[in-house]
Amino acid sequence: MTPEVKAFVESYKFKPMPDMTIEEFFKLYNHEMWRTCSDCGEHFDLKKQLNHDRCPKCNSKNIK
């Protein structure tokens, strides 16, 4: 590894990560795990929900 590449890698690994909430993390990363609630018929992206085992509309656990 050249000294320039080594210096770049060393400086890059200490860059601060931006502050983000759990909501922002789920909205930005790995979308499109679609689920449908069997009780109310709501179709939603599971990765955008904070509560991953309930329907965001009716709060039912009966999702598929």
N, CA, C and O atoms as a Tinker XYZ file with bonds, in Angstrom:
   256  protein
     1  N      0.860000   -1.173000    0.000000    73     2
     2  CA     0.000000    0.000000    0.000000    64     1     3
     3  C      0.908000    1.238000    0.000000    63     2     4     5
     4  O      1.870000    1.321000    0.764000    81     3
     5  N      0.587000    2.171000   -0.852000    73     3     6
     6  CA     1.400000    3.385000   -0.934000    64     5     7
     7  C      1.141000    4.279000    0.280000    63     6     8     9
     8  O      0.090000    4.172000    0.911000    81     7
     9  N      2.077000    5.148000    0.610000    73     7    10
    10  CA     1.875000    6.047000    1.752000    64     9    11
    11  C      0.640000    6.952000    1.586000    63    10    12    13
    12  O     -0.035000    7.270000    2.564000    81    11
    13  N      0.354000    7.362000    0.343000    73    11    14
    14  CA    -0.808000    8.223000    0.106000    64    13    15
    15  C     -2.105000    7.483000    0.415000    63    14    16    17
    16  O     -3.000000    8.025000    1.064000    81    15
    17  N     -2.199000    6.244000   -0.052000    73    15    18
    18  CA    -3.404000    5.440000    0.195000    64    17    19
    19  C     -3.548000    5.165000    1.691000    63    18    20    21
    20  O     -4.642000    5.267000    2.246000    81    19
    21  N     -2.457000    4.823000    2.325000    73    19    22
    22  CA    -2.488000    4.556000    3.767000    64    21    23
    23  C     -2.930000    5.794000    4.545000    63    22    24    25
    24  O     -3.716000    5.678000    5.485000    81    23
    25  N     -2.443000    6.966000    4.174000    73    23    26
    26  CA    -2.842000    8.214000    4.838000    64    25    27
    27  C     -4.325000    8.500000    4.622000    63    26    28    29
    28  O     -5.013000    8.953000    5.537000    81    27
    29  N     -4.813000    8.236000    3.415000    73    27    30
    30  CA    -6.236000    8.449000    3.130000    64    29    31
    31  C     -7.099000    7.536000    3.991000    63    30    32    33
    32  O     -8.076000    7.981000    4.594000    81    31
    33  N     -6.735000    6.260000    4.044000    73    31    34
    34  CA    -7.509000    5.300000    4.833000    64    33    35
    35  C     -7.499000    5.691000    6.307000    63    34    36    37
    36  O     -8.539000    5.641000    6.964000    81    35
    37  N     -6.372000    6.067000    6.819000    73    35    38
    38  CA    -6.269000    6.474000    8.219000    64    37    39
    39  C     -7.124000    7.704000    8.515000    63    38    40    41
    40  O     -7.780000    7.765000    9.554000    81    39
    41  N     -7.121000    8.680000    7.613000    73    39    42
    42  CA    -7.918000    9.889000    7.855000    64    41    43
    43  C     -9.410000    9.623000    7.690000    63    42    44    45
    44  O    -10.227000   10.249000    8.366000    81    43
    45  N     -9.770000    8.716000    6.813000    73    43    46
    46  CA   -11.188000    8.442000    6.539000    64    45    47
    47  C    -11.854000    7.700000    7.695000    63    46    48    49
    48  O    -13.027000    7.944000    7.978000    81    47
    49  N    -11.153000    6.819000    8.354000    73    47    50
    50  CA   -11.796000    6.016000    9.389000    64    49    51
    51  C    -12.133000    6.818000   10.646000    63    50    52    53
    52  O    -12.871000    6.334000   11.504000    81    51
    53  N    -11.607000    8.028000   10.763000    73    51    54
    54  CA   -11.928000    8.860000   11.918000    64    53    55
    55  C    -12.926000    9.966000   11.616000    63    54    56    57
    56  O    -13.133000   10.853000   12.444000    81    55
    57  N    -13.551000    9.926000   10.435000    73    55    58
    58  CA   -14.573000   10.937000   10.128000    64    57    59
    59  C    -15.789000   10.711000   11.023000    63    58    60    61
    60  O    -16.189000    9.568000   11.240000    81    59
    61  N    -16.375000   11.777000   11.542000    73    59    62
    62  CA   -17.548000   11.606000   12.408000    64    61    63
    63  C    -18.774000   11.164000   11.595000    63    62    64    65
    64  O    -18.979000   11.599000   10.462000    81    63
    65  N    -19.560000   10.309000   12.192000    73    63    66
    66  CA   -20.806000    9.873000   11.566000    64    65    67
    67  C    -21.889000   10.898000   11.885000    63    66    68    69
    68  O    -21.903000   11.460000   12.980000    81    67
    69  N    -22.791000   11.146000   10.945000    73    67    70
    70  CA   -23.864000   12.105000   11.233000    64    69    71
    71  C    -24.841000   11.535000   12.256000    63    70    72    73
    72  O    -25.100000   10.332000   12.280000    81    71
    73  N    -25.376000   12.410000   13.093000    73    71    74
    74  CA   -26.381000   11.994000   14.057000    64    73    75
    75  C    -27.670000   11.696000   13.310000    63    74    76    77
    76  O    -28.093000   12.475000   12.456000    81    75
    77  N    -28.288000   10.580000   13.627000    73    75    78
    78  CA   -29.576000   10.271000   13.023000    64    77    79
    79  C    -30.401000    9.459000   14.000000    63    78    80    81
    80  O    -29.877000    8.706000   14.821000    81    79
    81  N    -31.702000    9.635000   13.887000    73    79    82
    82  CA   -32.619000    8.905000   14.745000    64    81    83
    83  C    -32.905000    7.540000   14.122000    63    82    84    85
    84  O    -32.538000    7.278000   12.976000    81    83
    85  N    -33.553000    6.692000   14.881000    73    83    86
    86  CA   -33.934000    5.377000   14.364000    64    85    87
    87  C    -34.893000    5.529000   13.192000    63    86    88    89
    88  O    -34.805000    4.782000   12.218000    81    87
    89  N    -35.813000    6.497000   13.279000    73    87    90
    90  CA   -36.754000    6.730000   12.188000    64    89    91
    91  C    -36.021000    7.085000   10.900000    63    90    92    93
    92  O    -36.340000    6.559000    9.833000    81    91
    93  N    -35.045000    7.972000   11.001000    73    91    94
    94  CA   -34.277000    8.366000    9.818000    64    93    95
    95  C    -33.486000    7.189000    9.258000    63    94    96    97
    96  O    -33.391000    7.030000    8.041000    81    95
    97  N    -32.918000    6.366000   10.135000    73    95    98
    98  CA   -32.167000    5.207000    9.686000    64    97    99
    99  C    -33.054000    4.265000    8.875000    63    98   100   101
   100  O    -32.670000    3.835000    7.787000    81    99
   101  N    -34.237000    3.942000    9.398000    73    99   102
   102  CA   -35.122000    3.016000    8.699000    64   101   103
   103  C    -35.645000    3.595000    7.396000    63   102   104   105
   104  O    -35.890000    2.851000    6.446000    81   103
   105  N    -35.823000    4.915000    7.332000    73   103   106
   106  CA   -36.304000    5.529000    6.096000    64   105   107
   107  C    -35.217000    5.612000    5.034000    63   106   108   109
   108  O    -35.527000    5.632000    3.843000    81   107
   109  N    -33.958000    5.660000    5.435000    73   107   110
   110  CA   -32.871000    5.814000    4.479000    64   109   111
   111  C    -32.290000    4.500000    3.985000    63   110   112   113
   112  O    -31.790000    4.440000    2.862000    81   111
   113  N    -32.341000    3.464000    4.778000    73   111   114
   114  CA   -31.640000    2.228000    4.453000    64   113   115
   115  C    -32.579000    1.054000    4.279000    63   114   116   117
   116  O    -33.489000    0.839000    5.080000    81   115
   117  N    -32.344000    0.298000    3.220000    73   115   118
   118  CA   -32.969000   -1.002000    2.996000    64   117   119
   119  C    -34.496000   -0.947000    3.035000    63   118   120   121
   120  O    -35.124000   -1.551000    3.905000    81   119
   121  N    -35.072000   -0.234000    2.107000    73   119   122
   122  CA   -36.523000   -0.104000    2.008000    64   121   123
   123  C    -37.147000   -1.326000    1.359000    63   122   124   125
   124  O    -36.464000   -2.274000    0.971000    81   123
   125  N    -38.411000   -1.273000    1.259000    73   123   126
   126  CA   -39.247000   -2.160000    0.464000    64   125   127
   127  C    -39.316000   -3.588000    0.975000    63   126   128   129
   128  O    -38.976000   -4.537000    0.268000    81   127
   129  N    -39.762000   -3.721000    2.212000    73   127   130
   130  CA   -40.199000   -5.008000    2.735000    64   129   131
   131  C    -41.696000   -4.842000    2.945000    63   130   132   133
   132  O    -42.147000   -4.543000    4.050000    81   131
   133  N    -42.457000   -5.036000    1.887000    73   131   134
   134  CA   -43.884000   -4.752000    1.912000    64   133   135
   135  C    -44.653000   -5.823000    2.678000    63   134   136   137
   136  O    -44.410000   -7.019000    2.518000    81   135
   137  N    -45.582000   -5.369000    3.512000    73   135   138
   138  CA   -46.471000   -6.253000    4.272000    64   137   139
   139  C    -47.899000   -5.743000    4.129000    63   138   140   141
   140  O    -48.131000   -4.574000    3.822000    81   139
   141  N    -48.839000   -6.635000    4.354000    73   139   142
   142  CA   -50.255000   -6.289000    4.302000    64   141   143
   143  C    -50.907000   -6.750000    5.593000    63   142   144   145
   144  O    -50.691000   -7.876000    6.041000    81   143
   145  N    -51.701000   -5.881000    6.183000    73   143   146
   146  CA   -52.431000   -6.219000    7.399000    64   145   147
   147  C    -53.652000   -7.052000    7.015000    63   146   148   149
   148  O    -54.417000   -6.666000    6.131000    81   147
   149  N    -53.833000   -8.175000    7.669000    73   147   150
   150  CA   -54.977000   -9.041000    7.375000    64   149   151
   151  C    -56.277000   -8.497000    7.955000    63   150   152   153
   152  O    -57.357000   -8.884000    7.509000    81   151
   153  N    -56.192000   -7.614000    8.932000    73   151   154
   154  CA   -57.403000   -7.076000    9.558000    64   153   155
   155  C    -57.973000   -5.869000    8.810000    63   154   156   157
   156  O    -59.171000   -5.824000    8.535000    81   155
   157  N    -57.116000   -4.882000    8.478000    73   155   158
   158  CA   -57.642000   -3.656000    7.846000    64   157   159
   159  C    -57.251000   -3.523000    6.375000    63   158   160   161
   160  O    -57.797000   -2.670000    5.674000    81   159
   161  N    -56.309000   -4.355000    5.889000    73   159   162
   162  CA   -55.915000   -4.301000    4.487000    64   161   163
   163  C    -54.846000   -3.276000    4.169000    63   162   164   165
   164  O    -54.515000   -3.084000    2.999000    81   163
   165  N    -54.295000   -2.610000    5.176000    73   163   166
   166  CA   -53.235000   -1.610000    4.960000    64   165   167
   167  C    -52.000000   -2.278000    4.361000    63   166   168   169
   168  O    -51.550000   -3.317000    4.846000    81   167
   169  N    -51.459000   -1.679000    3.308000    73   167   170
   170  CA   -50.254000   -2.175000    2.638000    64   169   171
   171  C    -49.137000   -1.182000    2.962000    63   170   172   173
   172  O    -49.248000   -0.004000    2.621000    81   171
   173  N    -48.062000   -1.639000    3.615000    73   171   174
   174  CA   -47.043000   -0.716000    4.094000    64   173   175
   175  C    -45.656000   -1.320000    3.982000    63   174   176   177
   176  O    -45.494000   -2.538000    3.902000    81   175
   177  N    -44.655000   -0.440000    3.979000    73   175   178
   178  CA   -43.252000   -0.833000    3.941000    64   177   179
   179  C    -42.806000   -1.076000    5.378000    63   178   180   181
   180  O    -42.725000   -0.143000    6.176000    81   179
   181  N    -42.522000   -2.323000    5.700000    73   179   182
   182  CA   -42.167000   -2.704000    7.055000    64   181   183
   183  C    -40.918000   -1.989000    7.547000    63   182   184   185
   184  O    -40.824000   -1.677000    8.734000    81   183
   185  N    -39.958000   -1.723000    6.670000    73   183   186
   186  CA   -38.705000   -1.078000    7.065000    64   185   187
   187  C    -38.887000    0.376000    7.464000    63   186   188   189
   188  O    -38.010000    0.942000    8.116000    81   187
   189  N    -39.990000    0.993000    7.094000    73   187   190
   190  CA   -40.222000    2.394000    7.468000    64   189   191
   191  C    -40.976000    2.520000    8.795000    63   190   192   193
   192  O    -41.231000    3.633000    9.256000    81   191
   193  N    -41.331000    1.397000    9.408000    73   191   194
   194  CA   -42.091000    1.413000   10.648000    64   193   195
   195  C    -41.164000    1.188000   11.833000    63   194   196   197
   196  O    -40.235000    0.385000   11.755000    81   195
   197  N    -41.412000    1.887000   12.921000    73   195   198
   198  CA   -40.628000    1.670000   14.133000    64   197   199
   199  C    -41.035000    0.373000   14.812000    63   198   200   201
   200  O    -40.191000   -0.357000   15.331000    81   199
   201  N    -42.322000    0.092000   14.807000    73   199   202
   202  CA   -42.827000   -1.117000   15.440000    64   201   203
   203  C    -42.990000   -2.164000   14.348000    63   202   204   205
   204  O    -43.971000   -2.135000   13.605000    81   203
   205  N    -42.039000   -3.091000   14.242000    73   203   206
   206  CA   -41.977000   -4.016000   13.117000    64   205   207
   207  C    -42.939000   -5.185000   13.204000    63   206   208   209
   208  O    -43.001000   -5.983000   12.269000    81   207
   209  N    -43.682000   -5.319000   14.273000    73   207   210
   210  CA   -44.595000   -6.454000   14.371000    64   209   211
   211  C    -46.064000   -6.036000   14.393000    63   210   212   213
   212  O    -46.939000   -6.854000   14.676000    81   211
   213  N    -46.337000   -4.763000   14.095000    73   211   214
   214  CA   -47.713000   -4.263000   14.132000    64   213   215
   215  C    -48.045000   -3.414000   12.905000    63   214   216   217
   216  O    -47.162000   -2.820000   12.285000    81   215
   217  N    -49.315000   -3.370000   12.574000    73   215   218
   218  CA   -49.802000   -2.524000   11.482000    64   217   219
   219  C    -49.780000   -1.057000   11.930000    63   218   220   221
   220  O    -50.213000   -0.757000   13.042000    81   219
   221  N    -49.288000   -0.142000   11.093000    73   219   222
   222  CA   -49.252000    1.269000   11.504000    64   221   223
   223  C    -50.640000    1.923000   11.551000    63   222   224   225
   224  O    -50.819000    2.951000   12.203000    81   223
   225  N    -51.607000    1.333000   10.866000    73   223   226
   226  CA   -52.944000    1.930000   10.819000    64   225   227
   227  C    -53.835000    1.466000   11.978000    63   226   228   229
   228  O    -54.442000    2.285000   12.668000    81   227
   229  N    -53.906000    0.138000   12.186000    73   227   230
   230  CA   -54.835000   -0.376000   13.201000    64   229   231
   231  C    -54.134000   -1.051000   14.386000    63   230   232   233
   232  O    -54.798000   -1.529000   15.306000    81   231
   233  N    -52.796000   -1.092000   14.367000    73   231   234
   234  CA   -51.988000   -1.645000   15.443000    64   233   235
   235  C    -52.167000   -3.155000   15.629000    63   234   236   237
   236  O    -51.847000   -3.683000   16.694000    81   235
   237  N    -52.663000   -3.844000   14.625000    73   235   238
   238  CA   -52.861000   -5.287000   14.681000    64   237   239
   239  C    -51.541000   -6.026000   14.470000    63   238   240   241
   240  O    -50.663000   -5.543000   13.754000    81   239
   241  N    -51.403000   -7.188000   15.089000    73   239   242
   242  CA   -50.216000   -8.027000   14.882000    64   241   243
   243  C    -50.449000   -9.039000   13.751000    63   242   244   245
   244  O    -49.562000   -9.834000   13.439000    81   243
   245  N    -51.616000   -9.009000   13.150000    73   243   246
   246  CA   -51.985000   -9.958000   12.109000    64   245   247
   247  C    -51.529000   -9.435000   10.734000    63   246   248   249
   248  O    -52.354000   -9.019000    9.921000    81   247
   249  N    -50.220000   -9.460000   10.487000    73   247   250
   250  CA   -49.684000   -8.979000    9.217000    64   249   251
   251  C    -48.995000  -10.124000    8.482000    63   250   252   253
   252  O    -48.458000  -11.051000    9.090000    81   251
   253  N    -49.028000  -10.029000    7.159000    73   251   254
   254  CA   -48.351000  -11.055000    6.343000    64   253   255
   255  C    -47.610000  -10.416000    5.222000    63   254   256
   256  O    -46.977000  -11.109000    4.426000    81   255
